[in-house]
């Protein structure tokens, strides 16, 4: 029997497709796998950058709080007229990560979750940053936050000893920002102490994880943060390494 050339012309491509289908499948699978790995690597870079930006914002927030507590401890009156600033206005003026980090610190102090913090809770925030604020300094902070600039203290003036987040944020965002290498180094030590739970002079992965979790921070990438800070896979961070990293924030 002679093959029909027309039929052979139709069947020949199908024959080759069947014969080459395993190789085609393997090539396709390999290409999609490589492209998928590129996507995963790109996603990891994005997540790493987001995590580091959030961490740097947290450091900047703690630094800002130190500046504020220092000014109050010095008896300085740095806010002349204070009004509660709407959250929408704060968001326009300041980076979202910075405000989110400040809210995390506020929520950490707000033990009963009612959206307000007391003088003692402010004292706890200061203590976590190695500031032992006396009553005069606390009164100064409350006065600044409430916009009450008299000598009696906010509590004795209007009977309200509790701060909302907007009141708290307004005074921190209006803090005096002074320059000076030694002063910045001193504040950096206080921020470092926030993470150095056992005051050993170095911060372990476990200590960093606990501190970040308290602030609502995703601690899943703590090891990567250590790599970013030290430049090498290490289980502890020294103050010198932390200070060098802090200077870049």
Short mmCIF file of C-alpha atoms in Angstrom, two decimals:
data_model
loop_
_atom_site.label_atom_id
_atom_site.label_comp_id
_atom_site.label_asym_id
_atom_site.label_seq_id
_atom_site.Cartn_x
_atom_site.Cartn_y
_atom_site.Cartn_z
CA UNK A 1 0.00 0.00 0.00
CA UNK A 2 1.29 3.39 -0.93
CA UNK A 3 1.07 6.20 1.63
CA UNK A 4 -1.22 9.01 0.79
CA UNK A 5 1.10 12.06 0.52
CA UNK A 6 -1.67 14.46 1.55
CA UNK A 7 -2.45 12.44 4.66
CA UNK A 8 1.25 12.14 5.45
CA UNK A 9 1.59 15.92 5.23
CA UNK A 10 -1.09 16.32 7.88
CA UNK A 11 0.23 13.58 10.17
CA UNK A 12 3.93 14.44 10.05
CA UNK A 13 3.69 17.55 12.30
CA UNK A 14 1.62 15.60 14.80
CA UNK A 15 4.21 12.82 14.80
CA UNK A 16 7.04 15.24 15.54
CA UNK A 17 4.98 16.98 18.23
CA UNK A 18 4.37 13.66 19.99
CA UNK A 19 8.02 12.64 19.65
CA UNK A 20 9.33 15.94 21.01
CA UNK A 21 6.66 16.54 23.68
CA UNK A 22 8.77 15.23 26.64
CA UNK A 23 11.67 17.51 25.72
CA UNK A 24 9.31 20.44 25.12
CA UNK A 25 7.68 19.86 28.49
CA UNK A 26 11.04 19.72 30.25
CA UNK A 27 12.25 22.91 28.57
CA UNK A 28 9.01 24.71 29.41
CA UNK A 29 9.17 23.49 33.00
CA UNK A 30 12.79 24.60 33.33
CA UNK A 31 12.06 28.05 31.92
CA UNK A 32 9.07 28.62 34.19
CA UNK A 33 11.08 27.40 37.20
CA UNK A 34 13.93 29.82 36.46
CA UNK A 35 11.51 32.69 35.99
CA UNK A 36 9.71 31.71 39.19
CA UNK A 37 13.00 31.73 41.11
CA UNK A 38 13.71 35.22 39.77
CA UNK A 39 10.30 36.34 41.02
CA UNK A 40 10.94 34.80 44.43
CA UNK A 41 14.34 36.50 44.68
CA UNK A 42 12.81 39.82 43.68
CA UNK A 43 10.06 39.35 46.29
CA UNK A 44 12.65 38.56 48.96
CA UNK A 45 14.53 41.76 48.12
CA UNK A 46 11.33 43.78 48.40
CA UNK A 47 10.41 42.19 51.75
CA UNK A 48 13.93 42.69 53.05
CA UNK A 49 13.87 46.36 52.07
CA UNK A 50 10.45 46.85 53.66
CA UNK A 51 11.58 45.16 56.86
CA UNK A 52 14.75 47.24 57.08
CA UNK A 53 12.84 50.47 56.38
CA UNK A 54 10.41 49.62 59.18
CA UNK A 55 13.28 48.86 61.54
CA UNK A 56 15.02 52.12 60.72
CA UNK A 57 11.77 53.99 61.31
CA UNK A 58 11.55 52.30 64.71
CA UNK A 59 15.06 53.49 65.56
CA UNK A 60 14.20 57.02 64.45
CA UNK A 61 11.08 56.96 66.64
CA UNK A 62 13.04 55.87 69.70
CA UNK A 63 15.61 58.58 68.96
CA UNK A 64 12.83 61.19 68.73
CA UNK A 65 11.41 60.06 72.07
CA UNK A 66 14.85 60.39 73.67
CA UNK A 67 15.15 63.95 72.38
CA UNK A 68 11.72 64.76 73.79
CA UNK A 69 12.39 63.23 77.21
CA UNK A 70 15.74 64.99 77.38
CA UNK A 71 14.14 68.36 76.67
CA UNK A 72 11.51 67.80 79.36
CA UNK A 73 14.15 66.70 81.86
CA UNK A 74 16.05 69.92 81.16
CA UNK A 75 12.91 71.90 81.98
CA UNK A 76 12.61 73.31 78.49
CA UNK A 77 9.26 74.54 77.21
CA UNK A 78 9.47 73.90 73.49
CA UNK A 79 5.82 73.90 72.34
CA UNK A 80 4.21 77.31 72.60
CA UNK A 81 0.81 76.51 71.18
CA UNK A 82 -0.40 72.96 70.88
CA UNK A 83 -3.54 71.74 69.25
CA UNK A 84 -4.52 68.16 68.70
CA UNK A 85 -3.43 67.40 65.14
CA UNK A 86 -5.74 65.12 63.15
CA UNK A 87 -4.21 61.81 62.10
CA UNK A 88 -4.70 62.73 58.44
CA UNK A 89 -2.58 65.87 58.90
CA UNK A 90 0.16 63.94 60.70
CA UNK A 91 0.28 61.44 57.85
CA UNK A 92 0.80 64.23 55.32
CA UNK A 93 3.74 65.71 57.20
CA UNK A 94 5.57 62.56 58.27
CA UNK A 95 6.45 59.20 56.80
CA UNK A 96 3.99 56.42 57.44
CA UNK A 97 6.61 54.05 58.90
CA UNK A 98 7.66 56.69 61.43
CA UNK A 99 4.11 57.31 62.64
CA UNK A 100 3.32 53.60 62.70
CA UNK A 101 6.40 53.01 64.85
CA UNK A 102 5.39 55.80 67.22
CA UNK A 103 1.91 54.31 67.50
CA UNK A 104 3.50 50.94 68.34
CA UNK A 105 5.40 52.54 71.24
CA UNK A 106 2.21 54.26 72.40
CA UNK A 107 0.24 51.00 72.24
CA UNK A 108 2.99 49.21 74.19
CA UNK A 109 2.51 51.70 77.03
CA UNK A 110 -1.31 51.66 76.78
CA UNK A 111 -1.80 48.60 78.98
CA UNK A 112 -5.60 48.61 79.05
CA UNK A 113 -5.93 49.45 75.36
CA UNK A 114 -8.30 52.40 75.85
CA UNK A 115 -6.31 54.67 73.54
CA UNK A 116 -4.91 56.86 76.34
CA UNK A 117 -1.79 56.69 78.52
CA UNK A 118 -1.14 58.02 82.01
CA UNK A 119 1.86 59.73 83.58
CA UNK A 120 3.08 56.43 84.93
CA UNK A 121 2.84 54.84 81.52
CA UNK A 122 4.86 57.73 80.06
CA UNK A 123 7.39 57.09 82.83
CA UNK A 124 7.58 53.45 81.72
CA UNK A 125 8.36 54.47 78.14
CA UNK A 126 11.11 56.76 79.41
CA UNK A 127 12.47 54.06 81.71
CA UNK A 128 12.75 51.61 78.79
CA UNK A 129 15.06 54.19 77.20
CA UNK A 130 17.10 54.56 80.40
CA UNK A 131 15.48 57.86 81.42
CA UNK A 132 14.48 58.13 85.08
CA UNK A 133 12.03 61.05 84.88
CA UNK A 134 11.15 62.84 88.09
CA UNK A 135 7.72 64.37 88.71
CA UNK A 136 8.78 67.77 87.38
CA UNK A 137 9.91 66.23 84.07
CA UNK A 138 6.68 64.21 83.81
CA UNK A 139 4.61 67.32 84.50
CA UNK A 140 6.57 69.12 81.79
CA UNK A 141 5.83 66.35 79.31
CA UNK A 142 2.14 66.31 80.17
CA UNK A 143 1.98 70.12 79.96
CA UNK A 144 3.61 70.07 76.54
CA UNK A 145 1.26 67.36 75.32
CA UNK A 146 -1.85 69.05 76.67
CA UNK A 147 -0.82 72.53 75.61
CA UNK A 148 -1.09 73.69 79.21
CA UNK A 149 1.97 75.82 79.88
CA UNK A 150 1.28 76.88 83.44
CA UNK A 151 3.24 75.93 86.54
CA UNK A 152 0.69 73.68 88.14
CA UNK A 153 1.01 70.78 85.76
CA UNK A 154 -1.57 69.39 83.36
CA UNK A 155 -3.25 67.20 85.93
CA UNK A 156 -3.91 70.02 88.37
CA UNK A 157 -5.21 72.33 85.65
CA UNK A 158 -7.89 70.32 83.87
CA UNK A 159 -8.04 67.12 85.89
CA UNK A 160 -7.16 65.01 82.82
CA UNK A 161 -3.94 63.09 83.38
CA UNK A 162 -4.36 60.91 80.30
CA UNK A 163 -2.93 61.49 76.82
CA UNK A 164 -4.41 60.41 73.51
CA UNK A 165 -2.06 59.33 70.74
CA UNK A 166 -2.53 62.61 68.88
CA UNK A 167 -1.54 64.59 71.99
CA UNK A 168 1.43 62.30 72.57
CA UNK A 169 2.54 62.44 68.93
CA UNK A 170 2.15 66.21 68.65
CA UNK A 171 4.62 66.97 71.42
CA UNK A 172 7.15 64.39 70.18
CA UNK A 173 6.96 65.74 66.64
CA UNK A 174 7.53 69.30 67.93
CA UNK A 175 10.57 68.35 70.00
CA UNK A 176 13.79 70.41 69.77
CA UNK A 177 16.35 68.74 67.53
CA UNK A 178 19.87 69.58 68.63
CA UNK A 179 23.09 68.66 66.92
CA UNK A 180 26.26 67.32 68.48
CA UNK A 181 28.24 64.13 68.03
CA UNK A 182 28.54 63.32 71.74
CA UNK A 183 24.87 64.06 72.35
CA UNK A 184 23.82 61.83 69.46
CA UNK A 185 26.09 59.09 70.76
CA UNK A 186 24.51 59.32 74.21
CA UNK A 187 21.02 59.00 72.72
CA UNK A 188 22.19 56.12 70.54
CA UNK A 189 23.32 54.35 73.74
CA UNK A 190 19.84 54.79 75.19
CA UNK A 191 18.21 53.34 72.07
CA UNK A 192 20.71 50.47 72.17
CA UNK A 193 19.75 49.91 75.80
CA UNK A 194 16.12 49.49 74.75
CA UNK A 195 17.16 46.29 72.95
CA UNK A 196 19.87 45.23 75.42
CA UNK A 197 17.47 43.69 77.91
CA UNK A 198 20.10 42.26 80.30
CA UNK A 199 22.43 45.30 80.06
CA UNK A 200 25.31 43.09 78.92
CA UNK A 201 26.68 45.58 76.40
CA UNK A 202 25.59 43.51 73.41
CA UNK A 203 22.23 42.59 71.90
CA UNK A 204 21.46 38.96 71.12
CA UNK A 205 19.05 37.67 68.49
CA UNK A 206 16.69 36.64 71.29
CA UNK A 207 16.76 40.09 72.93
CA UNK A 208 16.14 41.82 69.61
CA UNK A 209 13.29 39.43 68.83
CA UNK A 210 11.58 40.10 72.17
CA UNK A 211 11.91 43.88 71.84
CA UNK A 212 10.64 43.92 68.26
CA UNK A 213 7.69 41.67 69.07
CA UNK A 214 6.71 44.00 71.92
CA UNK A 215 6.54 46.80 69.37
CA UNK A 216 4.41 44.72 67.01
CA UNK A 217 7.32 44.33 64.58
CA UNK A 218 7.63 41.24 62.38
CA UNK A 219 10.56 39.47 64.03
CA UNK A 220 10.75 36.71 61.42
CA UNK A 221 13.68 38.48 59.74
CA UNK A 222 15.72 39.27 62.87
CA UNK A 223 18.70 37.25 61.62
CA UNK A 224 18.65 39.24 58.39
CA UNK A 225 18.55 42.48 60.38
CA UNK A 226 21.65 41.33 62.27
CA UNK A 227 23.33 40.67 58.94
CA UNK A 228 22.40 44.17 57.77
CA UNK A 229 23.73 45.72 61.00
CA UNK A 230 26.98 43.76 61.33
CA UNK A 231 27.69 42.84 57.71
CA UNK A 232 28.28 39.22 58.76
CA UNK A 233 26.16 36.34 60.14
CA UNK A 234 26.46 36.88 63.91
CA UNK A 235 24.35 36.06 66.94
CA UNK A 236 25.06 39.32 68.80
CA UNK A 237 25.42 43.00 67.94
CA UNK A 238 27.92 45.22 69.77
CA UNK A 239 27.29 48.87 70.52
CA UNK A 240 29.98 49.93 68.02
CA UNK A 241 28.22 47.96 65.25
CA UNK A 242 24.84 49.32 66.28
CA UNK A 243 26.15 52.90 66.39
CA UNK A 244 27.63 52.62 62.88
CA UNK A 245 24.33 51.29 61.55
CA UNK A 246 22.34 53.90 63.49
CA UNK A 247 24.33 56.70 61.88
CA UNK A 248 22.99 55.63 58.47
CA UNK A 249 19.34 55.81 59.51
#
